[in-house]
XYZ file of C-alpha atoms in Angstrom:
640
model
C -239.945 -122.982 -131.996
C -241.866 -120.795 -129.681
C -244.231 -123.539 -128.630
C -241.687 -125.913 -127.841
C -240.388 -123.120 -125.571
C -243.789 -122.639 -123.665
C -243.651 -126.330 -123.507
C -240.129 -126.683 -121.998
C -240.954 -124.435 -119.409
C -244.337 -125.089 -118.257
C -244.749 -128.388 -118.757
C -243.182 -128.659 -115.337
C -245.907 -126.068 -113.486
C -248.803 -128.130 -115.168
C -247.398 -131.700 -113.527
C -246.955 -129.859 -110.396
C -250.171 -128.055 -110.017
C -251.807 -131.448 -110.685
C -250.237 -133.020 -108.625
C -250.473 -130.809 -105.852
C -254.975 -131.352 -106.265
C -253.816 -134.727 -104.386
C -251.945 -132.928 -101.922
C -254.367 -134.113 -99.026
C -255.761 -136.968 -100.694
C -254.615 -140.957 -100.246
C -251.523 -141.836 -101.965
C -252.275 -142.256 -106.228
C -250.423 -143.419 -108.513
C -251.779 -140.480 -110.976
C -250.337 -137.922 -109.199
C -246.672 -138.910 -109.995
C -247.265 -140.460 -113.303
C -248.655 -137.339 -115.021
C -246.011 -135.112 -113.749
C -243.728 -137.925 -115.178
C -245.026 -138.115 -118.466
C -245.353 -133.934 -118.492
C -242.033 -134.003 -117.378
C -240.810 -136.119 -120.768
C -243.056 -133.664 -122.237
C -240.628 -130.926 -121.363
C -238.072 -133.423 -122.456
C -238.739 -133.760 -126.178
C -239.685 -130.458 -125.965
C -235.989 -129.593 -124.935
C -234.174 -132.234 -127.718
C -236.312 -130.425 -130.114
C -234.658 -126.937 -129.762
C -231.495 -128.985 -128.992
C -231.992 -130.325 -132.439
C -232.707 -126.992 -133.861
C -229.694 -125.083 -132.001
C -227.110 -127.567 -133.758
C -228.592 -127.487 -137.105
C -227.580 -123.675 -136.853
C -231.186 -122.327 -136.003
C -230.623 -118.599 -134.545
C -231.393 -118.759 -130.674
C -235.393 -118.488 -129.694
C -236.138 -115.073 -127.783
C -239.328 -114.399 -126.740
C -241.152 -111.547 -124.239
C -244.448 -112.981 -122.815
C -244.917 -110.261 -121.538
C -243.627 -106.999 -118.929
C -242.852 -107.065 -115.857
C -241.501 -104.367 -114.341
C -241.540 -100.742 -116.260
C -240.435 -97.768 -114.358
C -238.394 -94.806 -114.934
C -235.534 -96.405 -117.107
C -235.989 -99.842 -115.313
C -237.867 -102.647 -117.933
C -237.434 -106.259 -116.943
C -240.273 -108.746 -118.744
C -241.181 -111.972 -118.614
C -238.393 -112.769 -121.479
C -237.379 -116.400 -122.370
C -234.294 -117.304 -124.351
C -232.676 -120.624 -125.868
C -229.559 -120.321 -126.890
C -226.215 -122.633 -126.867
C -225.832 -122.124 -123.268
C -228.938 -122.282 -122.014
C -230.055 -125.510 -124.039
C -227.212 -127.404 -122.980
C -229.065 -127.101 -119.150
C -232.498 -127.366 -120.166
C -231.396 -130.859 -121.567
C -229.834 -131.719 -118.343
C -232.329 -130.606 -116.262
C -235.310 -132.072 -118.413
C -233.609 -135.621 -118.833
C -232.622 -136.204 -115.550
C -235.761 -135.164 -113.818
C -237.343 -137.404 -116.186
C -235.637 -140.142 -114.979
C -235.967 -139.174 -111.452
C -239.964 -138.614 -111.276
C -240.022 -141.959 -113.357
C -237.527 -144.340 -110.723
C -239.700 -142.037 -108.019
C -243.104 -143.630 -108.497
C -241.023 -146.353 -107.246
C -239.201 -145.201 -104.797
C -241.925 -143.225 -102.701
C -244.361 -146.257 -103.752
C -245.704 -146.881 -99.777
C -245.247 -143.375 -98.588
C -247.878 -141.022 -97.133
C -246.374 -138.140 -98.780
C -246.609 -139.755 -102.305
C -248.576 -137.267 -103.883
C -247.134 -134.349 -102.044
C -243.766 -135.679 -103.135
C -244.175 -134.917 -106.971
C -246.061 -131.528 -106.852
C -242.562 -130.469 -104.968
C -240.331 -132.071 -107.343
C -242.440 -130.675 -110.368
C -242.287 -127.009 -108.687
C -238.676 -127.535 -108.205
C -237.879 -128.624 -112.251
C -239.823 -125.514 -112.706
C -238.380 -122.693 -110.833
C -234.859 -124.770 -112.228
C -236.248 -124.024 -116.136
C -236.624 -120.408 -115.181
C -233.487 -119.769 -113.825
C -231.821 -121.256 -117.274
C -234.097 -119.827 -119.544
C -234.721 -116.182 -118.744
C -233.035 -113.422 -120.385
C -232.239 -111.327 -117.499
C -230.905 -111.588 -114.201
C -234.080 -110.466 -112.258
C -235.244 -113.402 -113.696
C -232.964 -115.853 -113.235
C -233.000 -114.788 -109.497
C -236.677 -115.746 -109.791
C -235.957 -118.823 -110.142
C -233.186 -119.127 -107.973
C -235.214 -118.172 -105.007
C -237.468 -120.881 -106.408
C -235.273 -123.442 -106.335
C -234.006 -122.796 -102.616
C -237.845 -122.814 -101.813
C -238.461 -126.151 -103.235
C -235.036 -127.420 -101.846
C -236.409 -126.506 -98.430
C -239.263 -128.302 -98.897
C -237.877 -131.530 -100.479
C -235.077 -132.056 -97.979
C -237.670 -131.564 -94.867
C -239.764 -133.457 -96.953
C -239.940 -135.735 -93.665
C -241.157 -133.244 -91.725
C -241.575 -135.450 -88.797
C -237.950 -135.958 -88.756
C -235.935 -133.277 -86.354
C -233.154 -133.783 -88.196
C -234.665 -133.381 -92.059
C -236.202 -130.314 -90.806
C -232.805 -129.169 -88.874
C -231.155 -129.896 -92.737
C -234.024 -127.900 -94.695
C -233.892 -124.898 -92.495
C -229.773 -125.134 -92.863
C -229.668 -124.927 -96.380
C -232.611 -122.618 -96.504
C -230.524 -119.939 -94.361
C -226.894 -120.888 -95.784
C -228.706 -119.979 -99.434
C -230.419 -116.596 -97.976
C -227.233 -115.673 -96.959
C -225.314 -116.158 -100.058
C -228.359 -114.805 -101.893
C -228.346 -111.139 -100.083
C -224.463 -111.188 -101.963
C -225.969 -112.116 -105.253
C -229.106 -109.137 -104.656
C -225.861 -106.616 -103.956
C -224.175 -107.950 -107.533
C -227.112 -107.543 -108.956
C -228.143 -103.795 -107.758
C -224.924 -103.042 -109.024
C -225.080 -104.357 -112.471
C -228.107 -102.143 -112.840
C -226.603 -98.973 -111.141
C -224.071 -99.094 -113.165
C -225.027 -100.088 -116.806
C -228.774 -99.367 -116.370
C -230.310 -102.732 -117.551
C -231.057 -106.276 -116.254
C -230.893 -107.906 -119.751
C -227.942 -109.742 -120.460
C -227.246 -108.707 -123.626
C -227.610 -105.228 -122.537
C -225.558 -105.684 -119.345
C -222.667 -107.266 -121.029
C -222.281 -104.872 -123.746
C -222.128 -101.994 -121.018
C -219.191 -103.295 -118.785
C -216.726 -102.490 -121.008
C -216.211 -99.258 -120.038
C -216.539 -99.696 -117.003
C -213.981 -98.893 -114.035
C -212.311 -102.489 -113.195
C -213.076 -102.264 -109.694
C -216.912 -101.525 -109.710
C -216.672 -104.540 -112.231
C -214.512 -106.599 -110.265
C -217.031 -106.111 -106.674
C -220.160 -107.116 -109.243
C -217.875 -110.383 -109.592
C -217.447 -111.035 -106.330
C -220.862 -110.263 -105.136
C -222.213 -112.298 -107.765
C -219.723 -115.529 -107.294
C -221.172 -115.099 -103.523
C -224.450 -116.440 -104.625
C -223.041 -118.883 -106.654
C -221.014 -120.259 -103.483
C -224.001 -120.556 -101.250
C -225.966 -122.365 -104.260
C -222.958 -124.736 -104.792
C -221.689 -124.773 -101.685
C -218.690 -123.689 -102.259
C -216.469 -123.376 -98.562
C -217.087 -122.006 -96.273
C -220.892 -122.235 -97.289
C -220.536 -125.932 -97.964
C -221.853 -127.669 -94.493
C -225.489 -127.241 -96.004
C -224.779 -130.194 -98.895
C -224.300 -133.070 -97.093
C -226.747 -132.506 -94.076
C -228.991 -132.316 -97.178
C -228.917 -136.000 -97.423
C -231.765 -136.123 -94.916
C -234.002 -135.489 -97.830
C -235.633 -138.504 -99.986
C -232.539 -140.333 -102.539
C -234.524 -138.987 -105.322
C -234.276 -135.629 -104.139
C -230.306 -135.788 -103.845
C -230.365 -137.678 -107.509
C -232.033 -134.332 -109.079
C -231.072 -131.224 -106.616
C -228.226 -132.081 -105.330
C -226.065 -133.885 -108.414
C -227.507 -132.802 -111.032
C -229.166 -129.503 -111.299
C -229.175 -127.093 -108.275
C -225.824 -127.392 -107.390
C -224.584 -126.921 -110.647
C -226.395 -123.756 -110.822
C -223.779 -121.429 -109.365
C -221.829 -122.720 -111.924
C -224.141 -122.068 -114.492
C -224.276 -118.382 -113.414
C -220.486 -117.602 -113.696
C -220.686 -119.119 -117.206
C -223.737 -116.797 -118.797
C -222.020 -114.037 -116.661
C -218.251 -114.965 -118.541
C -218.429 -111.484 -120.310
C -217.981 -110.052 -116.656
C -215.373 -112.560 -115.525
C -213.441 -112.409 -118.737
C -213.160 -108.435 -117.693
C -211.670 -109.469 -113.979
C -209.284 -112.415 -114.531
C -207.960 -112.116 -111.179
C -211.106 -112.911 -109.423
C -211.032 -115.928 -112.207
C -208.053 -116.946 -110.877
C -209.944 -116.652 -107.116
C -212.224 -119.242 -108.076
C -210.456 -121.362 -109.859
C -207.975 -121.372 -106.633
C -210.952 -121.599 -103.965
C -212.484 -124.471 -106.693
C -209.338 -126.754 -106.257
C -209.171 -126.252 -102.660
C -213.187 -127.820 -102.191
C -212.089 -130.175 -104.966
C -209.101 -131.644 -102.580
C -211.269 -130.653 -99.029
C -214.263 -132.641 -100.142
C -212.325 -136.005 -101.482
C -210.628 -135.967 -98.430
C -213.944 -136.287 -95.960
C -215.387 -138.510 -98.439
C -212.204 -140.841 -97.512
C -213.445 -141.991 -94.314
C -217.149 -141.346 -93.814
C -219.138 -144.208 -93.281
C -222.376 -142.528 -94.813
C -223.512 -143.788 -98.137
C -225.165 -140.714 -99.158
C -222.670 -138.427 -97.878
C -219.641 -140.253 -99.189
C -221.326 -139.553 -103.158
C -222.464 -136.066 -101.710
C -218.933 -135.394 -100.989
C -218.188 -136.156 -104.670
C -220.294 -133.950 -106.291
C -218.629 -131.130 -103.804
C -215.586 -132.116 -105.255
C -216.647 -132.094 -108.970
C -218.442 -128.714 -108.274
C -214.481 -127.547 -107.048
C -213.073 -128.965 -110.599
C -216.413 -127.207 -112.575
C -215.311 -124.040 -111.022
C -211.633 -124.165 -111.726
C -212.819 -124.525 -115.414
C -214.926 -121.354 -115.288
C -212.442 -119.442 -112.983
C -209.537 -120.106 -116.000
C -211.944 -118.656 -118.901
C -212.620 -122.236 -119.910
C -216.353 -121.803 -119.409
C -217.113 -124.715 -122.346
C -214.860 -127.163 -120.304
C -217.109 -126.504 -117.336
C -220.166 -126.327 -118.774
C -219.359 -129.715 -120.541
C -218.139 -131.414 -117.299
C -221.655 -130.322 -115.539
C -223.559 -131.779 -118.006
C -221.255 -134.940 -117.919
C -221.010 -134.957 -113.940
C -224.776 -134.760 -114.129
C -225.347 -138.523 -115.906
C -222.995 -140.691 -113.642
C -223.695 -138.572 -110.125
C -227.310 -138.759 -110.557
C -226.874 -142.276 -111.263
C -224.998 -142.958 -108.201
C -227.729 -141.551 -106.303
C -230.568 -143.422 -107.578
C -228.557 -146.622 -107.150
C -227.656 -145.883 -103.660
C -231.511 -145.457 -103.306
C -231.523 -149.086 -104.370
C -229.929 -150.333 -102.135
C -230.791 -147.925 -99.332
C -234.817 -149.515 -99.760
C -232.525 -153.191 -99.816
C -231.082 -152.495 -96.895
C -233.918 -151.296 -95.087
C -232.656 -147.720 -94.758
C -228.971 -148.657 -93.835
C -226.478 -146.079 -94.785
C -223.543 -147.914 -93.368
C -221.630 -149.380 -96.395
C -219.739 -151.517 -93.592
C -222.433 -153.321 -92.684
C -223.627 -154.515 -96.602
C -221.151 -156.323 -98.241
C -221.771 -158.915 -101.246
C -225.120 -157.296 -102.516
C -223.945 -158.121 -105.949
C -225.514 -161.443 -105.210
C -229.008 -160.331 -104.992
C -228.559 -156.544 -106.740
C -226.718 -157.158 -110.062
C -228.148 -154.504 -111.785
C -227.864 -152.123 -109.085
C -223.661 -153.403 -108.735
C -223.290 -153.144 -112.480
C -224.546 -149.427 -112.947
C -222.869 -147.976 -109.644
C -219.854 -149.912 -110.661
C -220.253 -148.389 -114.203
C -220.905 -145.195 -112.931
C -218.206 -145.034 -110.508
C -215.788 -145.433 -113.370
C -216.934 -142.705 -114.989
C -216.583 -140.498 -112.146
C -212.976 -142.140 -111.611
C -212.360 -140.891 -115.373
C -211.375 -144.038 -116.964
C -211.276 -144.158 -120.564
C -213.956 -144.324 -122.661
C -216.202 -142.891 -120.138
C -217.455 -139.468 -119.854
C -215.584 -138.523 -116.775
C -212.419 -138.837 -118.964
C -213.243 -136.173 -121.573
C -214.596 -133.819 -119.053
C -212.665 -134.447 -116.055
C -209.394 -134.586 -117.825
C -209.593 -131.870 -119.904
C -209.995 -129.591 -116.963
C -206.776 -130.703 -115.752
C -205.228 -130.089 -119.739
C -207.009 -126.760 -118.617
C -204.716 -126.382 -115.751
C -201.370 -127.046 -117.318
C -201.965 -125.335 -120.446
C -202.348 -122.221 -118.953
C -199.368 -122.551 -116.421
C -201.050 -123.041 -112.944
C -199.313 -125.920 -111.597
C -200.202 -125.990 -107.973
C -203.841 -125.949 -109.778
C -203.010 -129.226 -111.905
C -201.231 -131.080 -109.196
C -204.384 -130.192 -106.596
C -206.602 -131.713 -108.954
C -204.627 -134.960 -110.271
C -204.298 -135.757 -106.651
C -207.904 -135.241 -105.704
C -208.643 -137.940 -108.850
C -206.465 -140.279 -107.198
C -208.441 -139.922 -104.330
C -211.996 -139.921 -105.889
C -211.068 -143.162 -107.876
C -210.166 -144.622 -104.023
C -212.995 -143.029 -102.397
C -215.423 -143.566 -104.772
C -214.607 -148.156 -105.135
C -214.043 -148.270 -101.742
C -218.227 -147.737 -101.581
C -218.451 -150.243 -104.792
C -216.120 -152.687 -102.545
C -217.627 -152.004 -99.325
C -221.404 -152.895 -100.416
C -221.046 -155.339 -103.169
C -218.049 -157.061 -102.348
C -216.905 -159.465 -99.779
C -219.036 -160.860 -97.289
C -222.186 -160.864 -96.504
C -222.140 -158.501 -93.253
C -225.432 -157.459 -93.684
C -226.448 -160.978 -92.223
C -225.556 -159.928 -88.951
C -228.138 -157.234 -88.459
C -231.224 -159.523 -89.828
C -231.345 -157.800 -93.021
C -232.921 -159.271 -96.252
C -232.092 -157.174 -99.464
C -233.868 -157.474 -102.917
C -232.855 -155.871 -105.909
C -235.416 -152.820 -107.244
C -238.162 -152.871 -109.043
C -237.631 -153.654 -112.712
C -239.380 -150.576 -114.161
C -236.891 -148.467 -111.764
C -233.789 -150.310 -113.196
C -234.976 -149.139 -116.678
C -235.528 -145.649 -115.825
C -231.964 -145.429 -114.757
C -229.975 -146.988 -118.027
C -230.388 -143.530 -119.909
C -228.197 -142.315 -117.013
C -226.235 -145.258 -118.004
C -225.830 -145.187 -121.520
C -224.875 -141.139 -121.208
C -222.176 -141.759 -118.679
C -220.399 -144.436 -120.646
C -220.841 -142.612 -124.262
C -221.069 -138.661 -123.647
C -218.157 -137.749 -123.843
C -217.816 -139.023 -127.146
C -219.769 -135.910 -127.800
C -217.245 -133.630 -126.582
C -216.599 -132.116 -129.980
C -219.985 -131.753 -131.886
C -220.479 -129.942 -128.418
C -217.426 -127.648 -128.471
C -218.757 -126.458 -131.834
C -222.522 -125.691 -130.810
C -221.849 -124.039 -127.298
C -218.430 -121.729 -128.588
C -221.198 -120.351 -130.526
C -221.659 -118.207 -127.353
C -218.701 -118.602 -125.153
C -215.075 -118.181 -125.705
C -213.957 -120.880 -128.242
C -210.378 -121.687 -126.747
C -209.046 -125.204 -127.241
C -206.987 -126.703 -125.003
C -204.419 -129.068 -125.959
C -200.750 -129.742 -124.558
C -198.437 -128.416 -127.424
C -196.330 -131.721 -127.012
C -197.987 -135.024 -128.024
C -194.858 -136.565 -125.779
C -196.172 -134.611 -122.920
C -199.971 -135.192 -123.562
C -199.426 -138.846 -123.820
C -197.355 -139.146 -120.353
C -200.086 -136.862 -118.810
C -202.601 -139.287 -119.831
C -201.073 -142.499 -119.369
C -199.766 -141.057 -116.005
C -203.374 -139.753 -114.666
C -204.899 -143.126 -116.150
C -202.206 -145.649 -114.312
C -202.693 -143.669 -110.780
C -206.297 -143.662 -110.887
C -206.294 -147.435 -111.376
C -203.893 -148.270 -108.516
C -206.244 -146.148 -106.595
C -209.109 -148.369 -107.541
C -206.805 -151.406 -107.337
C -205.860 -150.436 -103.839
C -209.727 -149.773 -102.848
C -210.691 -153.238 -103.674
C -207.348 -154.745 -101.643
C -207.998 -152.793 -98.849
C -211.909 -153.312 -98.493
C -213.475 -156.097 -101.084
C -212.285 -159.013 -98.922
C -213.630 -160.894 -96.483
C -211.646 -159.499 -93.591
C -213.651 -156.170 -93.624
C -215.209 -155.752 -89.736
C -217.167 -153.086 -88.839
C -215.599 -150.266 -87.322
C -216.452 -150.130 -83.408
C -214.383 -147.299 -81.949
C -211.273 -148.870 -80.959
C -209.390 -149.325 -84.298
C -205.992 -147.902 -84.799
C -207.443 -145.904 -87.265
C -210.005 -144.718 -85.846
C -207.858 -143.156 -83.238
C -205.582 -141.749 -85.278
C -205.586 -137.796 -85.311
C -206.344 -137.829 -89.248
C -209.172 -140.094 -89.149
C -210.758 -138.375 -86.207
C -210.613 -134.506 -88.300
C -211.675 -136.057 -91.452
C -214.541 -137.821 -89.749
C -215.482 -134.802 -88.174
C -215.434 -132.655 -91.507
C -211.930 -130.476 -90.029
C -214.318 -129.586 -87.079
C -215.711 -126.806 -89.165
C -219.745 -127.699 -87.947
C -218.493 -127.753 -84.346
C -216.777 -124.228 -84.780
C -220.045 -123.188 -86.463
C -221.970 -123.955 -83.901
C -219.595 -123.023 -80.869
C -218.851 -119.463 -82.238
C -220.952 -118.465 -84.570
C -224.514 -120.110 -83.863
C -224.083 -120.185 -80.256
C -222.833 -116.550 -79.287
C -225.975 -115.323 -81.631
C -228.350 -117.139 -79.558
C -226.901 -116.236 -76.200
C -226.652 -112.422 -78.132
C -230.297 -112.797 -79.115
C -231.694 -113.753 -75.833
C -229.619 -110.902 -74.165
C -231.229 -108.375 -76.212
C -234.852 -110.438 -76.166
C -234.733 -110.232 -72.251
C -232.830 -107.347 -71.321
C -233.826 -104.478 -74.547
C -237.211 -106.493 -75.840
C -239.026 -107.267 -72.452
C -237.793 -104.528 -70.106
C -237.310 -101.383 -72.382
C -239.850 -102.100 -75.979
C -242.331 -104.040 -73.591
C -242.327 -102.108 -70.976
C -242.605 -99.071 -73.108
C -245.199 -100.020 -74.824
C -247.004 -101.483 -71.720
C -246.546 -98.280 -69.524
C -248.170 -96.023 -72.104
C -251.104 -98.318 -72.208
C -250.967 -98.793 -68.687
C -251.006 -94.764 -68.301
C -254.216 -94.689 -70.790
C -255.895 -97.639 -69.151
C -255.574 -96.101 -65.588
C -256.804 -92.342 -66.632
C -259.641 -93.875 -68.685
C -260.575 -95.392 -65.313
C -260.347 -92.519 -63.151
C -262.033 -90.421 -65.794
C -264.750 -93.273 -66.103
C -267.052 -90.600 -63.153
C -267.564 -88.257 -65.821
C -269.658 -90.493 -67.996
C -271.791 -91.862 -64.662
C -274.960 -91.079 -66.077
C -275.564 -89.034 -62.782
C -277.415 -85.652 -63.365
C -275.450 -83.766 -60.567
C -272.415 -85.149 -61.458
C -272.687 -84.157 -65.152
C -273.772 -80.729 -64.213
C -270.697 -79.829 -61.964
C -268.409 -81.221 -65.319
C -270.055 -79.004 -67.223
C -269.549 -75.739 -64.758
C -266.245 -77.102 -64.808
C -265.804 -76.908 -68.145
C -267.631 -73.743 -68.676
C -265.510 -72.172 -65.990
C -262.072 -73.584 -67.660
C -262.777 -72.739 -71.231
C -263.672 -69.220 -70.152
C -260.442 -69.139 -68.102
C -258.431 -69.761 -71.675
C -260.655 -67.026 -73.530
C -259.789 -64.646 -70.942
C -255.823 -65.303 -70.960
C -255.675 -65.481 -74.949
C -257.391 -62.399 -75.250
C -255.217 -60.333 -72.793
C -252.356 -62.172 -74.612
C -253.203 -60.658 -77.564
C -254.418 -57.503 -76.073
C -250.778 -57.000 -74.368
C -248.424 -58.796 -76.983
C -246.962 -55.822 -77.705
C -245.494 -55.216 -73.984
C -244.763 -58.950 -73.899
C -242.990 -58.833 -76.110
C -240.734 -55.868 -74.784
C -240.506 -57.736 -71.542
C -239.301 -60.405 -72.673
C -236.933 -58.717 -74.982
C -235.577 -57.178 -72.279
C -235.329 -60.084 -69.717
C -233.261 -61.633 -73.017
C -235.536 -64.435 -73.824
């Protein structure tokens, strides 16, 4: 099983390193379709140990070699697949797949073609690392990778101000949440004297409950920035400036998720401090509710489904928070199918529409995009959680989650955020394939994707209408590692009116989506609506203001602070330190220039000079010495 380890992992480096020999060369076709096919390399390579995990194989461990070995510190290059960390490598490996696949596609007439896929190969990479190593050193290895390649995929425009404005966002909102997770991380070592998880673990129980409960918090820090989790959240959507593909793989399905990955292998901890639990699980259906509420009015395709996964990151984290770390693991891997989805269709019909991110000015693509309209449609049902489809066995359960163990305000917050991700999320379905055809009024001609693209998405498909038929087969593997708590309303009365309830005001939010916006009466919004005047509309538009108060008083007062200190401290006391003792230097090496004239006469009075002071210092450190005795009395006496 070893092999299909190394396999797993590095698949991923070779695709990108080959790639990346086209970096400066004319767009080829090679370059993105052997990372592709390396990439469902790392695939099978990942089913196989899948395979081999449920069939009860003991978890693959292996040491390629050391890393670090000093004093009592040892961190190597260790590897591990377990329950846990299989159930990511899957997600990671098949929707990447997907995504370099629909990408030779997508980026088909762009400069940056080759460029392109040595990024997204580095970035599946550095993701495999942070899910497969053993320790935490490593996994922040490949967390810094990931925020590297993030920075690089979302400016991958470069030209763009406002793609490289979005890169350099993220890149510092993540460096900041990072220095939290380096703190968490110094003091798991401090105090139980080992990076290894097993190791780690099995040392914090006797630990005092507050160092264990600041190692929580400095550690869920990290995991905030990576899944923007508020008040680190602004980073996400400004993200969007990136390529579709990019948001499809780093920004549904994988990086995101990874904060949430972290407070699931680190449930040993958490299970320890069940009041921060009960912090993130709070702060989790808070996002949940704050990001279906923006998504409610913004008139940004991209946005409006980056919004969502916000939201579904808020619902993952209540799971974890409650010590139902299966639950959320199982809705991230569900989340991933239909969100990546979503993404790759609105790529569709962003290259239909010319670019156009305004769903208000498509309307009726179904016409000339049915497969596009049938698997967002399909997709946005699943994220709705309507039965069959995944988003019902994963979604749902995390509110079962909720009431089961008594938090209330928890379970209300999230039943009302589904009623308004089921609204939010077919008013986009309405607004771009239904009703007229607005899109006529801006001399647009849209054209359904390229076949080969359509069938690299209906994997995506098929998982987010069947996966969570999975949901027990995968209790059973991944409760191998993690608490095995089942959660199940004690009255079938209850659990049935729960259902039935959640199910009936999800589709009257869908029903009233499609009255309010898949009709022909549908104008583009100009300013001067009701609506858009209205105090609501204008916050929610706005994202509560929170950018602008960013900006005003926090990025604003540290530029004017960092001029004052550049002019005022930098340029008049460092610089003109350092410029007046070089000045000083300069200046006597000038005036001193006469003794090096090369003038016999000159030289010689230097030298009588210098005979006559040298013999001035003999003579005084001799009758020093000669006298020190009476000096010494002298000055004894004078008190000094």
């Amino acid at each position: 099983m070893e092999l299909y380890l190394y396999l797993a992992l590095f698949s991923p480096l070779a695709g990108s390193l080959f790639a990346g020999l086209f970096g400066a060369s004319p767009r080829t076709k090679i370059a993105g379709l052997v990372p592709s096919l390396l990439l469902f390399v790392s695939f099978v390579s990942s089913t196989i140990l899948l395979v081999y995990i449920l069939s009860g194989g003991a978890k693959v461990h292996v040491e390629m070699m050391t890393w670090m070995a000093t004093g009592d510190l040892y961190i190597p290059f260790g590897f591990v697949v377990d329950q846990v960390s299989v159930t990511m490598m899957m997600v990671v490996s098949l929707v990447s797949t997907v995504v370099h696949f629909y990408s030779i596609g997508y980026m088909d007439h762009d400069k940056g073609f080759n460029r392109f896929f040595s990024y997204l190969s580095a970035f599946v990479f550095s993701m495999m690392i942070l899910v497969m190593s053993d320790n935490f050193a490593g996994l922040f290895i490949g967390w810094e990778g990931v925020g590297l390649c993030s920075w690089l995929l979302i400016g991958f425009w470069y030209h763009k101000e406002s793609a490289t404005w979005a890169a350099n966002e993220a890149f510092i909102m993540n460096r900041i949440a990072d220095l939290g997770m380096l703190i968490g991380i110094f003091l798991i070592y401090w105090n139980t004297g080992s990076l290894q998880y097993d190791q780690a673990f099995a040392a914090m129980n006797g630990l005092d409950k507050e160092v264990l409960t600041w190692m929580g918090i400095f550690l869920f820090i990290g995991a905030m920035g990576k899944s923007a989790q508020f008040p680190l959240h602004t980073w996400l959507a400004d993200a969007m400036e990136g390529p579709t593909p990019v948001s499809a793989l780093i920004h549904a399905a994988t990086m995101v998720t990874a904060g949430v990955y972290l407070v699931v292998r680190a449930n040993p901890l958490y299970d320890l401090i069940p009041h921060v639990g009960l912090f993130i699980a709070s702060l989790g259906a808070f996002v949940a509710l704050f990001a279906a509420s923006m998504a409610l009015v913004n008139r940004d395709m991209k946005r409006i489904i980056a919004y969502s996964t916000l939201s579904q990151l808020g619902y993952m984290f209540v799971a974890a928070g409650l010590g139902a770390y299966w639950v959320a693991l199982f809705h991230l891997m569900a989340h991933a199918f239909f969100k990546a989805l979503l993404f790759l269709g609105a790529g569709n019909v962003m290259h239909a529409m010319h670019d156009e991110l305004d769903p208000f000015k498509m309307g009726g693509l179904r016409k000339v995009m049915k497969g596009t309209f049938v698997m967002m449609t399909l997709a946005s049902v699943a994220l709705a959680g309507i039965y069959p489809f995944a988003g019902f066995f994963s979604k749902d359960l995390i509110l079962e989650v909720g009431f089961v163990e008594h938090h209330y305000i928890i379970y209300t917050v999230l039943l009302f955020t589904a009623g308004l991700t089921a609204f939010y999320s077919f008013r986009l379905v309405a607004l771009i394939f239904h009703g007229e055809e607005r899109y006529k009024l801006f001399g647009i001609h849209p054209h359904e994707a390229y076949k080969f693209m359509l069938v690299a998405m209906s994997p995506l498909l098929l998982l987010a209408i069947i996966a969570g038929s999975f949901k027990m087969t995968y209790f059973e593997m991944v409760t191998a590692v993690l608490p095995a708590t089942e959660y199940h309303v004690h009255s079938a009365i209850t659990y049935w009116i729960m259902t039935i309830g959640t199910q009936l005001f999800v589709i009257l939010a869908i029903a009233f989506a499609y009255k309010k916006y898949a009709n022909n009466k549908v104008k583009v919004p100009d300013g001067t609506s009701k609506m858009e005047n209205r105090l609501c509309y204008k916050v929610l538009s706005n994202q509560y203001y929170i950018p602008y108060i960013y900006e005003e008083y926090l990025a604003k007062p540290y530029k004017e602070l960092s001029t004052l200190f550049w002019k005022q401290i930098d340029m008049k006391v460092v610089d003109a330190t350092v410029d007046g003792i070089a000045g000083i230097i300069y200046s006597s090496g000038e005036k001193t220039r006469v003794m090096q004239s090369g003038n016999l006469s000159t030289m010689l009075k230097w030298m009588v000079a210098g005979t006559i002071g040298l013999l001035s210092l003999a003579v005084v450190f001799g009758l020093a010495a000669r006298y020190s005795g009476e000096i010494k009395t002298i000055l004894s006496g004078l008190g000094v």
